[in-house]
Tab-separated table of C-alpha atoms and ligand atoms in Angstrom:
chain	number	residue	atom	x	y	z
A	17	MET	CA	0.000	0.000	0.000
A	18	SER	CA	1.486	3.360	-0.951
A	19	THR	CA	1.710	5.765	1.993
A	20	ASN	CA	-0.441	8.320	0.108
A	21	SER	CA	-3.463	6.019	-0.052
A	22	ARG	CA	-3.570	5.876	3.736
A	23	ARG	CA	-5.935	8.137	5.673
A	24	LEU	CA	-4.720	11.395	7.175
A	25	ALA	CA	-5.000	10.039	10.740
A	26	THR	CA	-2.747	7.089	9.845
A	27	ARG	CA	-0.185	9.252	8.064
A	28	CYS	CA	-0.063	11.578	11.083
A	29	ALA	CA	0.242	8.742	13.603
A	30	HIS	CA	3.328	7.352	11.826
A	31	GLY	CA	4.790	10.774	11.049
A	32	ASP	CA	7.585	11.272	8.570
A	33	ALA	CA	9.269	8.013	9.653
A	34	SER	CA	6.857	6.090	7.429
A	35	ARG	CA	7.986	8.156	4.449
A	36	CYS	CA	11.647	7.043	4.677
A	37	ASP	CA	13.135	3.913	3.239
A	38	PRO	CA	12.592	1.094	5.735
A	39	GLY	CA	15.620	0.904	7.989
A	40	GLY	CA	17.268	-2.356	8.941
A	41	ALA	CA	17.609	-3.857	12.403
A	42	ASN	CA	18.744	-1.364	15.057
A	43	GLU	CA	17.780	1.670	12.927
A	44	PRO	CA	15.966	4.324	14.996
A	45	PHE	CA	12.275	4.635	14.131
A	46	GLN	CA	12.482	8.426	14.568
A	47	ARG	CA	14.716	10.265	12.171
A	48	PRO	CA	17.577	11.927	14.066
A	49	ILE	CA	17.413	15.737	14.363
A	50	ALA	CA	19.943	17.206	11.897
A	51	GLN	CA	21.125	19.937	14.271
A	52	SER	CA	23.986	21.124	12.055
A	53	THR	CA	24.811	24.341	10.207
A	54	ILE	CA	27.071	22.630	7.667
A	55	PHE	CA	27.351	19.323	5.833
A	56	ASP	CA	30.390	17.501	4.438
A	57	LEU	CA	30.577	18.313	0.720
A	58	GLY	CA	32.659	15.208	-0.104
A	59	THR	CA	34.815	15.294	-3.220
A	60	SER	CA	34.909	18.175	-5.729
A	61	ALA	CA	32.700	16.087	-7.994
A	62	ASP	CA	30.183	15.546	-5.142
A	63	ALA	CA	30.184	19.277	-4.355
A	64	GLU	CA	29.652	20.146	-8.021
A	65	ALA	CA	26.657	17.757	-8.191
A	66	ILE	CA	25.098	19.205	-5.004
A	67	PHE	CA	25.546	22.866	-5.983
A	68	SER	CA	24.399	22.343	-9.582
A	69	GLY	CA	21.333	20.474	-8.329
A	70	THR	CA	21.998	17.322	-10.351
A	71	ARG	CA	22.049	15.376	-7.093
A	72	LYS	CA	20.049	15.934	-3.895
A	73	GLY	CA	22.413	16.904	-1.110
A	74	TYR	CA	23.030	19.346	1.683
A	75	ALA	CA	25.599	22.116	2.088
A	76	TYR	CA	24.321	24.727	4.549
A	77	SER	CA	21.127	24.642	6.631
A	78	ARG	CA	19.613	27.857	5.229
A	79	PHE	CA	19.639	26.159	1.799
A	80	GLY	CA	18.251	22.852	3.049
A	81	ASN	CA	18.282	20.492	6.021
A	82	PRO	CA	17.044	16.885	6.350
A	83	SER	CA	14.784	17.593	9.391
A	84	VAL	CA	13.280	20.628	7.677
A	85	ASP	CA	12.772	18.655	4.452
A	86	GLY	CA	11.011	15.908	6.431
A	87	LEU	CA	8.544	18.482	7.744
A	88	ALA	CA	8.085	20.059	4.289
A	89	GLU	CA	7.158	16.664	2.814
A	90	MET	CA	4.777	15.920	5.639
A	91	ILE	CA	2.901	19.242	5.349
A	92	ALA	CA	2.754	19.087	1.530
A	93	ASP	CA	1.222	15.631	1.903
A	94	LEU	CA	-1.363	16.791	4.494
A	95	GLU	CA	-2.519	19.623	2.222
A	96	GLY	CA	-2.463	17.494	-0.936
A	97	GLY	CA	0.154	19.770	-2.537
A	98	ALA	CA	3.267	18.775	-4.482
A	99	GLU	CA	5.969	20.507	-2.401
A	100	ALA	CA	6.355	22.844	0.571
A	101	LEU	CA	8.841	25.311	2.002
A	102	VAL	CA	9.185	25.662	5.770
A	103	THR	CA	9.787	29.046	7.408
A	104	SER	CA	10.692	30.427	10.818
A	105	SER	CA	7.239	32.036	11.328
A	106	GLY	CA	3.826	32.345	9.730
A	107	ASN	CA	4.704	35.924	8.796
A	108	ALA	CA	7.843	34.708	6.972
A	109	ALA	CA	5.627	32.230	5.072
A	110	VAL	CA	3.249	35.034	4.037
A	111	LEU	CA	6.207	37.185	2.896
A	112	CYS	CA	7.611	34.289	0.879
A	113	ALA	CA	4.240	33.376	-0.679
A	114	VAL	CA	3.390	36.978	-1.581
A	115	THR	CA	6.840	37.440	-3.180
A	116	ALA	CA	6.495	34.201	-5.159
A	117	GLY	CA	2.858	34.978	-6.006
A	118	LEU	CA	3.706	38.407	-7.434
A	119	GLU	CA	6.723	37.159	-9.418
A	120	GLY	CA	6.344	38.280	-13.039
A	121	ARG	CA	3.041	40.083	-12.346
A	122	ASP	CA	2.235	43.788	-12.651
A	123	GLY	CA	-1.021	44.196	-10.753
A	124	PRO	CA	-1.472	44.755	-7.014
A	125	LEU	CA	-1.697	42.151	-4.303
A	126	ILE	CA	-5.396	42.059	-3.430
A	127	THR	CA	-6.341	41.220	0.129
A	128	HIS	CA	-9.126	42.018	2.630
A	129	HIS	CA	-9.472	44.154	5.797
A	130	ASP	CA	-9.701	41.297	8.239
A	131	VAL	CA	-6.655	39.325	7.149
A	132	TYR	CA	-4.454	38.339	10.157
A	133	GLY	CA	-3.074	41.464	11.918
A	134	GLY	CA	0.576	40.443	11.392
A	135	SER	CA	-0.029	39.931	7.661
A	136	PHE	CA	-1.810	43.297	7.498
A	137	GLU	CA	1.163	45.075	9.093
A	138	LEU	CA	3.633	43.181	6.883
A	139	LEU	CA	1.741	44.239	3.743
A	140	GLY	CA	1.770	47.830	5.041
A	141	ILE	CA	5.585	47.676	5.258
A	142	LEU	CA	5.889	46.090	1.801
A	143	SER	CA	3.716	48.803	0.312
A	144	SER	CA	5.178	51.841	2.118
A	145	ILE	CA	8.882	50.923	2.038
A	146	HIS	CA	9.242	48.534	-0.896
A	147	ARG	CA	6.468	50.137	-3.000
A	148	VAL	CA	4.764	46.778	-3.561
A	149	PRO	CA	1.257	47.625	-4.803
A	150	VAL	CA	-1.283	46.363	-2.236
A	151	GLU	CA	-5.023	46.910	-2.430
A	152	ILE	CA	-7.377	46.189	0.461
A	153	VAL	CA	-10.864	45.213	-0.718
A	154	ASP	CA	-13.995	44.640	1.371
A	155	SER	CA	-14.539	40.890	0.973
A	156	THR	CA	-18.056	41.109	2.464
A	157	ASN	CA	-19.033	43.034	-0.677
A	158	THR	CA	-18.894	39.965	-2.962
A	159	GLU	CA	-19.350	41.958	-6.144
A	160	ALA	CA	-16.500	44.388	-5.346
A	161	TRP	CA	-14.277	41.501	-4.200
A	162	LEU	CA	-14.767	39.459	-7.382
A	163	GLU	CA	-14.491	42.544	-9.578
A	164	ALA	CA	-11.083	43.329	-7.996
A	165	MET	CA	-9.746	39.977	-9.293
A	166	SER	CA	-9.619	41.389	-12.831
A	167	ARG	CA	-6.770	43.761	-11.842
A	168	ALA	CA	-5.004	41.459	-9.324
A	169	GLY	CA	-1.321	40.617	-9.536
A	170	ALA	CA	-1.957	38.002	-6.845
A	171	VAL	CA	-4.540	37.421	-4.113
A	172	LEU	CA	-4.062	36.693	-0.397
A	173	LEU	CA	-7.175	35.525	1.419
A	174	GLU	CA	-7.963	34.058	4.796
A	175	THR	CA	-11.073	31.999	5.457
A	176	PRO	CA	-12.464	31.802	8.101
A	177	SER	CA	-11.183	35.248	9.049
A	178	ASN	CA	-10.157	36.046	12.577
A	179	PRO	CA	-11.814	37.160	14.903
A	180	LEU	CA	-15.108	37.567	12.950
A	181	MET	CA	-15.085	34.096	11.354
A	182	ARG	CA	-16.203	35.437	7.986
A	183	LEU	CA	-15.939	33.023	5.059
A	184	ILE	CA	-14.695	33.807	1.555
A	185	ASN	CA	-15.666	31.592	-1.366
A	186	ILE	CA	-12.311	30.115	-2.466
A	187	GLU	CA	-13.631	28.489	-5.651
A	188	GLY	CA	-15.424	31.647	-6.839
A	189	THR	CA	-12.369	33.817	-6.099
A	190	VAL	CA	-10.008	31.397	-7.871
A	191	ALA	CA	-12.211	31.235	-11.001
A	192	ARG	CA	-12.142	35.025	-11.399
A	193	ALA	CA	-8.453	35.431	-10.461
A	194	HIS	CA	-7.227	32.627	-12.738
A	195	ALA	CA	-9.186	34.079	-15.661
A	196	CYS	CA	-6.800	37.053	-15.404
A	197	GLY	CA	-3.667	35.028	-14.634
A	198	ALA	CA	-3.467	35.943	-10.921
A	199	ARG	CA	-2.337	33.346	-8.365
A	200	VAL	CA	-4.402	32.798	-5.228
A	201	ILE	CA	-2.761	32.316	-1.820
A	202	VAL	CA	-4.984	30.937	0.963
A	203	ASP	CA	-3.981	31.259	4.617
A	204	ASN	CA	-5.310	27.952	5.992
A	205	THR	CA	-3.988	28.400	9.553
A	206	VAL	CA	-7.385	28.690	11.257
A	207	ALA	CA	-9.195	25.972	9.268
A	208	THR	CA	-6.248	23.516	8.955
A	209	PRO	CA	-6.100	20.749	6.302
A	210	PHE	CA	-8.334	18.676	8.592
A	211	ASN	CA	-11.279	21.034	8.063
A	212	GLN	CA	-10.640	22.718	4.711
A	213	ARG	CA	-8.780	21.730	1.517
A	214	PRO	CA	-8.009	24.908	-0.480
A	215	PHE	CA	-6.271	22.980	-3.318
A	216	ASP	CA	-9.568	21.154	-4.004
A	217	PHE	CA	-11.019	24.595	-4.818
A	218	GLY	CA	-8.140	25.571	-7.108
A	219	ALA	CA	-5.874	27.628	-4.789
A	220	ASP	CA	-2.222	27.926	-5.923
A	221	TRP	CA	-0.448	28.400	-2.607
A	222	ILE	CA	-1.434	27.570	0.973
A	223	VAL	CA	0.283	29.313	3.875
A	224	HIS	CA	0.297	28.329	7.538
A	225	SER	CA	1.509	29.535	10.834
A	226	THR	CA	2.702	26.172	12.206
A	227	SER	CA	2.794	27.939	15.600
A	228	LYS	CA	-0.950	27.182	15.796
A	229	TYR	CA	-2.776	23.862	15.133
A	230	LEU	CA	-0.085	22.040	13.101
A	231	ASN	CA	2.372	22.098	15.989
A	232	GLY	CA	-0.460	22.389	18.501
A	233	HIS	CA	1.619	22.576	21.687
A	234	SER	CA	2.244	26.355	22.006
A	235	ASP	CA	5.990	25.804	22.249
A	236	MET	CA	7.493	27.155	19.013
A	237	ILE	CA	7.047	29.755	16.233
A	238	GLY	CA	7.075	28.609	12.619
A	239	GLY	CA	5.348	28.651	9.257
A	240	CYS	CA	5.206	27.008	5.868
A	241	LEU	CA	3.954	27.531	2.347
A	242	VAL	CA	2.692	24.694	0.180
A	243	HIS	CA	2.551	24.765	-3.605
A	244	LYS	CA	0.021	22.783	-5.599
A	245	GLU	CA	2.616	22.069	-8.327
A	246	LYS	CA	6.351	21.381	-8.134
A	247	LEU	CA	8.360	24.341	-6.841
A	248	SER	CA	10.400	26.243	-9.421
A	249	ALA	CA	14.084	27.107	-8.963
A	250	MET	CA	12.909	30.722	-8.460
A	251	HIS	CA	10.599	29.683	-5.590
A	252	ARG	CA	13.522	27.996	-3.839
A	253	THR	CA	15.778	30.996	-4.479
A	254	ILE	CA	13.191	33.367	-2.967
A	255	HIS	CA	12.849	31.176	0.137
A	256	LYS	CA	16.590	30.732	0.574
A	257	ASN	CA	17.396	34.425	0.203
A	258	LEU	CA	14.557	35.982	2.187
A	259	GLY	CA	16.262	34.071	4.976
A	260	GLY	CA	13.268	33.130	7.097
A	261	THR	CA	14.307	29.490	7.284
A	262	VAL	CA	13.515	27.409	10.342
A	263	ASN	CA	16.048	25.545	12.456
A	264	ALA	CA	16.120	21.735	12.650
A	265	LEU	CA	14.937	21.500	16.257
A	266	ASP	CA	11.825	23.641	15.679
A	267	ALA	CA	11.059	21.662	12.505
A	268	TRP	CA	11.299	18.477	14.562
A	269	LEU	CA	8.931	19.915	17.211
A	270	VAL	CA	6.293	20.428	14.506
A	271	LEU	CA	6.902	16.906	13.176
A	272	ARG	CA	6.348	15.601	16.669
A	273	GLY	CA	3.235	17.745	17.126
A	274	LEU	CA	1.805	16.445	13.843
A	275	ARG	CA	1.804	12.874	15.156
A	276	THR	CA	-1.328	13.807	17.170
A	277	PHE	CA	-2.760	16.307	14.648
A	278	ALA	CA	-5.800	14.229	13.608
A	279	LEU	CA	-6.591	13.288	17.221
A	280	ARG	CA	-6.299	16.880	18.360
A	281	MET	CA	-8.470	18.216	15.523
A	282	GLU	CA	-11.242	15.726	16.291
A	283	ALA	CA	-11.262	16.954	19.892
A	284	HIS	CA	-10.971	20.648	18.846
A	285	ASN	CA	-13.903	20.329	16.436
A	286	ARG	CA	-16.069	18.555	18.999
A	287	ASN	CA	-15.297	21.096	21.732
A	288	GLY	CA	-15.558	24.137	19.410
A	289	GLN	CA	-19.027	23.130	18.238
A	290	ALA	CA	-20.233	22.297	21.765
A	291	VAL	CA	-18.913	25.536	23.307
A	292	ALA	CA	-20.395	27.682	20.485
A	293	GLU	CA	-23.818	26.076	21.011
A	294	TRP	CA	-23.527	26.410	24.799
A	295	LEU	CA	-22.660	30.135	24.540
A	296	LEU	CA	-25.558	30.751	22.152
A	297	ARG	CA	-27.994	29.533	24.814
A	298	ARG	CA	-26.643	31.819	27.548
A	299	PRO	CA	-28.584	34.964	28.505
A	300	GLU	CA	-25.323	36.898	29.166
A	301	VAL	CA	-24.176	36.338	25.551
A	302	ALA	CA	-25.531	38.690	22.890
A	303	ARG	CA	-23.982	37.163	19.771
A	304	VAL	CA	-21.813	34.203	18.761
A	305	TYR	CA	-19.552	34.101	15.690
A	306	TYR	CA	-18.904	30.471	14.697
A	307	PRO	CA	-19.355	29.037	11.186
A	308	GLY	CA	-20.518	25.618	12.435
A	309	LEU	CA	-23.755	27.038	13.928
A	310	ALA	CA	-26.945	26.060	12.080
A	311	THR	CA	-28.011	29.720	12.202
A	312	TYR	CA	-24.750	30.960	10.689
A	313	PRO	CA	-25.556	33.397	7.831
A	314	GLN	CA	-22.970	31.798	5.514
A	315	ALA	CA	-24.097	28.265	6.426
A	316	GLU	CA	-24.391	27.188	2.805
A	317	LEU	CA	-20.842	28.276	1.924
A	318	PHE	CA	-19.658	26.641	5.159
A	319	ARG	CA	-21.148	23.294	4.088
A	320	ARG	CA	-19.611	23.528	0.637
A	321	GLN	CA	-16.152	24.601	1.736
A	322	MET	CA	-15.469	23.283	5.234
A	323	LYS	CA	-15.797	19.863	6.842
A	324	HIS	CA	-16.116	21.084	10.442
A	325	GLY	CA	-16.418	24.428	12.233
A	326	GLY	CA	-13.052	24.205	13.995
A	327	ALA	CA	-12.279	25.553	17.445
A	328	LEU	CA	-11.920	29.306	17.034
A	329	LEU	CA	-14.944	31.464	17.830
A	330	SER	CA	-15.871	34.930	19.065
A	331	PHE	CA	-18.749	36.225	21.123
A	332	GLU	CA	-20.157	39.449	22.478
A	333	LEU	CA	-21.520	39.849	25.995
A	334	ALA	CA	-24.787	41.714	26.529
A	335	GLY	CA	-23.026	43.767	29.229
A	336	GLY	CA	-20.633	45.360	26.712
A	337	GLU	CA	-16.953	46.205	27.179
A	338	GLU	CA	-17.080	46.335	30.975
A	339	ALA	CA	-18.572	42.836	31.127
A	340	ALA	CA	-15.946	41.595	28.637
A	341	CYS	CA	-13.110	42.899	30.839
A	342	ARG	CA	-14.681	41.343	33.940
A	343	PHE	CA	-15.044	38.035	32.088
A	344	LEU	CA	-11.317	38.052	31.164
A	345	ASP	CA	-10.417	38.770	34.796
A	346	ARG	CA	-12.550	35.873	36.016
A	347	VAL	CA	-11.557	32.974	33.730
A	348	GLY	CA	-9.431	30.411	35.561
A	349	LEU	CA	-8.860	27.221	33.593
A	350	ILE	CA	-9.117	29.208	30.359
A	351	LEU	CA	-5.993	31.302	29.911
A	352	HIS	CA	-6.052	35.000	29.077
A	353	ALA	CA	-3.445	34.857	26.290
A	354	VAL	CA	-2.982	35.606	22.582
A	355	SER	CA	-2.505	32.976	19.850
A	356	LEU	CA	-4.704	29.983	19.055
A	357	GLY	CA	-4.520	26.329	18.119
A	358	GLY	CA	-2.886	24.984	21.281
A	359	MET	CA	-4.380	22.208	23.398
A	360	GLU	CA	-5.240	24.752	26.104
A	361	SER	CA	-8.227	27.121	25.785
A	362	LEU	CA	-7.292	30.793	25.362
A	363	VAL	CA	-9.278	34.033	25.426
A	364	THR	CA	-8.403	37.558	24.276
A	365	ARG	CA	-10.247	40.798	23.668
A	366	PRO	CA	-9.253	41.900	20.117
A	367	ALA	CA	-9.916	45.593	20.948
A	368	MET	CA	-7.107	45.368	23.489
A	369	SER	CA	-4.757	43.073	21.524
A	370	SER	CA	-4.878	42.534	17.736
A	371	HIS	CA	-7.015	45.629	16.981
A	372	ARG	CA	-5.636	48.095	19.514
A	373	GLY	CA	-4.128	50.298	16.781
A	374	MET	CA	-7.640	51.312	15.647
A	375	THR	CA	-9.972	53.835	17.295
A	376	SER	CA	-13.041	52.467	19.041
A	377	GLU	CA	-15.222	53.910	16.253
A	378	ALA	CA	-13.041	52.356	13.480
A	379	ARG	CA	-13.262	49.005	15.271
A	380	ARG	CA	-17.041	49.275	15.497
A	381	ARG	CA	-17.225	50.000	11.763
A	382	ALA	CA	-14.932	47.029	11.050
A	383	GLY	CA	-17.390	44.854	13.003
A	384	VAL	CA	-15.021	44.327	15.959
A	385	PRO	CA	-16.820	45.953	18.926
A	386	ASP	CA	-14.863	46.644	22.115
A	387	SER	CA	-16.955	43.977	23.851
A	388	LEU	CA	-15.894	41.177	21.473
A	389	ILE	CA	-14.119	38.202	23.078
A	390	ARG	CA	-12.193	35.660	21.009
A	391	LEU	CA	-11.955	32.111	22.314
A	392	SER	CA	-9.584	29.435	21.015
A	393	VAL	CA	-11.210	26.279	22.353
A	394	GLY	CA	-8.727	23.663	23.549
A	395	VAL	CA	-9.050	19.927	24.028
A	396	GLU	CA	-9.891	19.926	27.757
A	397	ALA	CA	-12.874	17.942	29.113
A	398	LEU	CA	-16.035	19.835	28.141
A	399	GLU	CA	-17.400	19.650	31.712
A	400	ASP	CA	-14.380	21.606	32.963
A	401	LEU	CA	-14.667	24.187	30.167
A	402	PHE	CA	-18.384	24.711	30.844
A	403	ALA	CA	-17.707	25.040	34.584
A	404	ASP	CA	-15.079	27.735	33.984
A	405	LEU	CA	-17.259	29.607	31.482
A	406	GLU	CA	-20.193	29.362	33.905
A	407	GLN	CA	-18.297	30.819	36.858
A	408	ALA	CA	-16.765	33.579	34.687
A	409	LEU	CA	-20.179	34.514	33.264
A	410	SER	CA	-21.800	34.479	36.703
A	411	GLY	CA	-19.629	37.480	37.582
A	412	VAL	CA	-20.739	39.566	34.596
A	413	ARG	CA	-24.483	39.022	34.952
A	414	THR	CA	-26.170	42.404	34.851
A	415	PRO	CA	-29.408	42.909	36.798
A	416	GLY	CA	-32.451	43.767	34.725
A	417	PRO	CA	-34.571	42.072	32.100
A	418	GLU	CA	-33.137	38.867	30.641
A	419	VAL	CA	-31.946	39.140	27.067
A	420	ASP	CA	-34.472	37.566	24.724
A	421	ASN	CA	-32.766	34.409	23.553
A	422	LEU	CA	-35.131	33.903	20.674
A	423	GLY	CA	-34.234	37.264	19.233
A	424	LYS	CA	-30.543	36.509	19.489
A	425	LYS	CA	-28.747	36.217	16.194
A	426	ALA	CA	-25.671	34.411	15.079
A	427	HIS	CA	-23.141	36.736	13.486
A	428	ASP	CA	-24.317	38.377	10.260
A	429	PRO	CA	-21.310	39.249	8.040
A	430	SER	CA	-23.259	42.033	6.359
A	431	LEU	CA	-23.429	43.949	9.659
B	527	PLP	C1	-0.560	33.450	13.772
B	527	PLP	C2	-0.994	33.646	12.366
B	527	PLP	C3	-0.102	34.080	11.374
B	527	PLP	C4	1.324	34.466	11.680
B	527	PLP	O1	2.036	33.418	12.200
B	527	PLP	P1	3.316	33.579	13.171
B	527	PLP	O2	3.752	32.190	13.361
B	527	PLP	O3	2.833	34.248	14.412
B	527	PLP	O4	4.300	34.441	12.435
B	527	PLP	C5	-0.563	34.183	10.078
B	527	PLP	N1	-1.843	33.888	9.765
B	527	PLP	C6	-2.736	33.489	10.696
B	527	PLP	C7	-4.141	33.198	10.296
B	527	PLP	C8	-2.346	33.356	12.027
B	527	PLP	O5	-3.243	32.972	12.952
């Protein structure tokens, strides 16, 4: 049986070891970590073959490293792509993908307002210092978004977006972008290959912050970009020279984290769905933003594009900003911390963290009210999560008439 015909859970459980040639007796099952800057070049003829690319070999770890290559193969396989490049952060992956995506193109990079904050700031630097044309388009205006594809050099999109969990139709975007020769880059960090397969909808590149679900243990920073086709020599040159390469030990940590990826995602999906439904029933909660809810306004696109709702969600408390702050002060088991995708549940208030550079009014217009709380649901026992949410909410209960649960809406992206 070829390793590729095995299910994702099986491929994860065996990790990259199953992708190597079978070792003999006494060979370690785990590949050793290639913690080395340099590699022996051998004879002049060997060195010539390695540098000219006629033979696969290693010279210097920024150019290539066996542990890093093991991770690249594993992630390319999980996403159903041909090849991947591994980077030292998600931001480095976005920089690399945008550079490769714009190669040979004249038009602007088209992206949307609610792309990840770090990507937004990076694109600001590229546009102001390096004069890379970048155009921010409102993706909730489908007509304007699709119309922008006709002038795109390349497209960077994130679905679901964070923290509002808005979805963008990958297939529809790709059809319009490809008609004009533009490549489409999808940031699949929040959905993960377990819940969403952007290459099935025609995307060209997929980027990830491996710091989140792929590693899953909140103990390293890393990223990767996966290409649907074989990488060109230019792609490898861009990656090598931008310099955001990862070290062998961090690559190995992600490889180790991926062994439990399928298990973790099953638990994340189950907990995410249960917590979203639990919050929706609570009188203290005014609105829940989670694509897996039956009442979700983009439910049809969700069913077409995603397999599960994942474990990232946001909600607003009826008591407003003051209640949100009190809630953050009261959570115990759930950590008040940034990031997402770890096994532990985390909450933040975007107005205070990712969106603090905006005025309160600009945030309200962007659909991120000061009372919004983002929750990355971990894999803890649901009973313990509900107990912590319950005790935190009990401290924010405002006296007065109960909020009418029937009138409560799931998030409407047109708002
Ligand atoms: C975290 C994140 C990034 C950036 O990744 P880093 O590893 O922090 O550099 C990019 N995109 C999304 C969606 C993220 O959540």
